Tab-separated table of C-alpha atoms in Angstrom:
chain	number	residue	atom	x	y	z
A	19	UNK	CA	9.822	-25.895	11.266
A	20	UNK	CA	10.033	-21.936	10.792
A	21	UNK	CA	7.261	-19.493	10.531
A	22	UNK	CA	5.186	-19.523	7.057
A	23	UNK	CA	3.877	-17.026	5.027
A	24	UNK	CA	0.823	-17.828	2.430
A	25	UNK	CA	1.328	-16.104	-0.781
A	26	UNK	CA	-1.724	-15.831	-2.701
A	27	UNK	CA	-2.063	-14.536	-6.783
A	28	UNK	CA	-5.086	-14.295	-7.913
A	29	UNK	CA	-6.904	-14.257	-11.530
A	30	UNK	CA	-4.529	-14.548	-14.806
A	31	UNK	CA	-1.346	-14.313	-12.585
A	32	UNK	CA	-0.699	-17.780	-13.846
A	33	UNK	CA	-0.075	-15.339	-17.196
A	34	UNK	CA	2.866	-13.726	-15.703
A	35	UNK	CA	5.854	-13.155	-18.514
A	36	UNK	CA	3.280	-13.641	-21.357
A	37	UNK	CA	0.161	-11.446	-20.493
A	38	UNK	CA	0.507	-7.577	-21.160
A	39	UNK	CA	4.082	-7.691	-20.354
A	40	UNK	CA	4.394	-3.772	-20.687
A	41	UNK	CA	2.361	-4.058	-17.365
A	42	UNK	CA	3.366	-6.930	-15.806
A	43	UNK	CA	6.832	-7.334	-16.977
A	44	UNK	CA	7.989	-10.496	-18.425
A	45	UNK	CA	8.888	-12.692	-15.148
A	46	UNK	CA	6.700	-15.757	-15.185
A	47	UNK	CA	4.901	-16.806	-12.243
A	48	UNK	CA	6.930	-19.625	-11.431
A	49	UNK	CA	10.357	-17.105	-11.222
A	50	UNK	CA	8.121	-15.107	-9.279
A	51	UNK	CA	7.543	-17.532	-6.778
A	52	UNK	CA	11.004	-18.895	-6.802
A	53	UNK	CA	12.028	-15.041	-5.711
A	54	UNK	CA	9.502	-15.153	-3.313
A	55	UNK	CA	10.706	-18.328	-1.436
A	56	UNK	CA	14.424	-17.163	-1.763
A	57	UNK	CA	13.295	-14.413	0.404
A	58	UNK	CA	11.531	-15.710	2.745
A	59	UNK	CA	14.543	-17.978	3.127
A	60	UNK	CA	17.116	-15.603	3.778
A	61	UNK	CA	14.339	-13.968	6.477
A	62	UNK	CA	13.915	-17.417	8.066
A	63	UNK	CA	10.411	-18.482	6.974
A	64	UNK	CA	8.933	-20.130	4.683
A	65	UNK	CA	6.674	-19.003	1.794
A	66	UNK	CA	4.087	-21.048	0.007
A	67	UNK	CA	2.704	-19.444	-3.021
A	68	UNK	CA	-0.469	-20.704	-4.752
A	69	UNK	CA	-2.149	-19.538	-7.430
A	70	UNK	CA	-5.977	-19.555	-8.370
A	71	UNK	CA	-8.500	-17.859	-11.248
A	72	UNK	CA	-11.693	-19.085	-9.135
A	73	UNK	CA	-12.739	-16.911	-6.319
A	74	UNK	CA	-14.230	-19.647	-3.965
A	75	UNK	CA	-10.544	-21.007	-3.838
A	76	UNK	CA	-9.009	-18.040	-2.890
A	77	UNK	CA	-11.887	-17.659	0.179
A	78	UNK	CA	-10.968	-21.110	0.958
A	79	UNK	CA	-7.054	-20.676	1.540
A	80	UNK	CA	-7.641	-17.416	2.792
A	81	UNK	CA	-10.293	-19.012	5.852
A	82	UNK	CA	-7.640	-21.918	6.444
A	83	UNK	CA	-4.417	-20.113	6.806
A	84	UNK	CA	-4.947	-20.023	10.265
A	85	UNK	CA	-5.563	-23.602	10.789
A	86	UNK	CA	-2.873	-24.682	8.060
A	87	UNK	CA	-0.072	-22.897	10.538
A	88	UNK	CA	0.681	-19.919	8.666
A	89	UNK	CA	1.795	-16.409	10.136
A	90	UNK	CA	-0.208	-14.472	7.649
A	91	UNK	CA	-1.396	-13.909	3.891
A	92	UNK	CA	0.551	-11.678	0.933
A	93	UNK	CA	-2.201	-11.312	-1.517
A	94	UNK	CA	-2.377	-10.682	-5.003
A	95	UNK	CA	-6.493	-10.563	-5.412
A	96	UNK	CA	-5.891	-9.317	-9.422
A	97	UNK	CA	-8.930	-8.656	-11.109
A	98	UNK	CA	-10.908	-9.354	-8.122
A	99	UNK	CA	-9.134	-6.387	-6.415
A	100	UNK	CA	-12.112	-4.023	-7.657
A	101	UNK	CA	-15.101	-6.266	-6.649
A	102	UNK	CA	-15.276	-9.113	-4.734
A	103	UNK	CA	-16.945	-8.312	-1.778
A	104	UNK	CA	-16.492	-12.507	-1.089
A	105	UNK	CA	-12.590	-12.133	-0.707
A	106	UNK	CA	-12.578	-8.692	0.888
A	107	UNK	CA	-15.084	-10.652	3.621
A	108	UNK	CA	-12.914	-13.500	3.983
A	109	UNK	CA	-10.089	-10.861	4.535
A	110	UNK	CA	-11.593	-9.181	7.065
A	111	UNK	CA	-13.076	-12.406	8.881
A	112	UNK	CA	-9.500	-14.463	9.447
A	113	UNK	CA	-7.084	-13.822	12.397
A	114	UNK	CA	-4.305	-14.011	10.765
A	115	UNK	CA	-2.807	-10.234	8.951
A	116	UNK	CA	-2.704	-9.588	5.052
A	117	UNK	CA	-1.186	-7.766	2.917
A	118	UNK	CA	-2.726	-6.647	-0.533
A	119	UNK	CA	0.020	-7.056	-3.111
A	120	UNK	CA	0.002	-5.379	-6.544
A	121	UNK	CA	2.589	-5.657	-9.203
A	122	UNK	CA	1.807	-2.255	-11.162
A	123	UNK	CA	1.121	0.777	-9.907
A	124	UNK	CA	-2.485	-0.068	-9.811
A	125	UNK	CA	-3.299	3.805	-8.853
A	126	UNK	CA	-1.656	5.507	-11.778
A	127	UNK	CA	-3.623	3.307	-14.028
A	128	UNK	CA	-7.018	2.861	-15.306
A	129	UNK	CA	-10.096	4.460	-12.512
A	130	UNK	CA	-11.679	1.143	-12.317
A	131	UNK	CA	-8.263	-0.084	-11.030
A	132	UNK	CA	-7.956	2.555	-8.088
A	133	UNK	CA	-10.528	1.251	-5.952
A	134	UNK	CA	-10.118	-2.007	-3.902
A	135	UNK	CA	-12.773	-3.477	-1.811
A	136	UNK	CA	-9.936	-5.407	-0.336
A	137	UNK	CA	-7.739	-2.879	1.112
A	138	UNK	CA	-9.716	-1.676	3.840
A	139	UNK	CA	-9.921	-5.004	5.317
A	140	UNK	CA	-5.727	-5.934	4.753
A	141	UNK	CA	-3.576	-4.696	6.870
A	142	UNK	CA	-1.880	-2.494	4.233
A	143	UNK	CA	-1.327	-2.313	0.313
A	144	UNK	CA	1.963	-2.706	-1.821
A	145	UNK	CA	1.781	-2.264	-5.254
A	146	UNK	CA	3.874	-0.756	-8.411
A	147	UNK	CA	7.040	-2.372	-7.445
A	148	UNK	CA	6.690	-5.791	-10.037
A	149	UNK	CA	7.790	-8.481	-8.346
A	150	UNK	CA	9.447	-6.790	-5.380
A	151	UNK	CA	5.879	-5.738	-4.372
A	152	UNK	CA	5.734	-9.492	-2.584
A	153	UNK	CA	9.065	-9.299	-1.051
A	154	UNK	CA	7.980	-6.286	0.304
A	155	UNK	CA	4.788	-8.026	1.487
A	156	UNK	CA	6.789	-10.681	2.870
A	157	UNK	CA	8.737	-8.175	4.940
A	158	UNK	CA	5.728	-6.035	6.489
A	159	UNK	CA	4.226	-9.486	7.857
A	160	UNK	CA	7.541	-10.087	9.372
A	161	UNK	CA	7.312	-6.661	10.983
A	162	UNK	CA	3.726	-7.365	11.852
A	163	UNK	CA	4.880	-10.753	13.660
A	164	UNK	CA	7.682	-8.678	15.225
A	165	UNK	CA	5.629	-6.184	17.261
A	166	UNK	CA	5.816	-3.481	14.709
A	167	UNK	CA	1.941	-3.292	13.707
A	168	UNK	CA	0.591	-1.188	11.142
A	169	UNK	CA	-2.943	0.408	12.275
A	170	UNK	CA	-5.543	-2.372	11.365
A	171	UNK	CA	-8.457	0.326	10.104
A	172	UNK	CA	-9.412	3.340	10.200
């Protein structure tokens, strides 16, 4: 079986195509994750994307990725980006590396949307790119697993 990746979207992703679509474009989630697994494909893993609005779910996949065999976390946190000191701890408390995943450039919008608690803790931050943002996710885990690392913190 090759390597897997855990793709995680947070809050109101499930809205993808339909919700503010001037922001988030309109791909819904499910062509999202059919992208997603294409590319993970054609890199030689596989991707499993899930989707959750509830914050103790998120913790929970994020503390069992380890244990469920995969090579690391892409991570949409969404709305829970700006606060959740829960996900940012369960972040920094697995083995396994993540990468924070945005699909708008969430630093040339709103101020509230600048700050992430969760970025200090992942390996590294994507974001603005729409979709590509997770196949660019997918490929800095495979040049994590590779030997390439990124520096963890500062």
């Amino acid at each position: 079986m090759p390597a897997a990746a855990l793709v995680l979207h947070g809050p109101n992703l499930n809205l993808l195509g339909t919700r503010e679509p001037a922001v988030y474009g309109r791909t819904s989630l499910a062509a999202v994750d059919r992208l997603i697994k294409e590319h993970a494909r054609r890199r030689g893993i596989r991707a499993e994307c899930r989707q959750s609005n509830h914050e103790g779910q998120l913790v929970d996949w994020l503390q069992g990725a380890r244990g469920a065999g995969f090579m690391g976390v892409v991570f949409n946190p969404g709305a829970f980006t700006h606060y959740s000191i829960a996900l940012r701890d369960a972040v920094a408390g697995i083995d396994v590396p993540v990468v924070e995943v945005h699909l708008s450039n969430v630093h040339a919008r709103e101020e509230f949307r600048r700050v992430s608690v969760i970025a200090a803790a992942a390996r590294g931050q994507i974001s603005g790119f729409g979709p590509q943002s997770y196949l660019l996710g997918i490929d800095a885990l495979l040049s994590l697993a590779a030997g390439k690392p990124a520096p963890r913190r500062r």
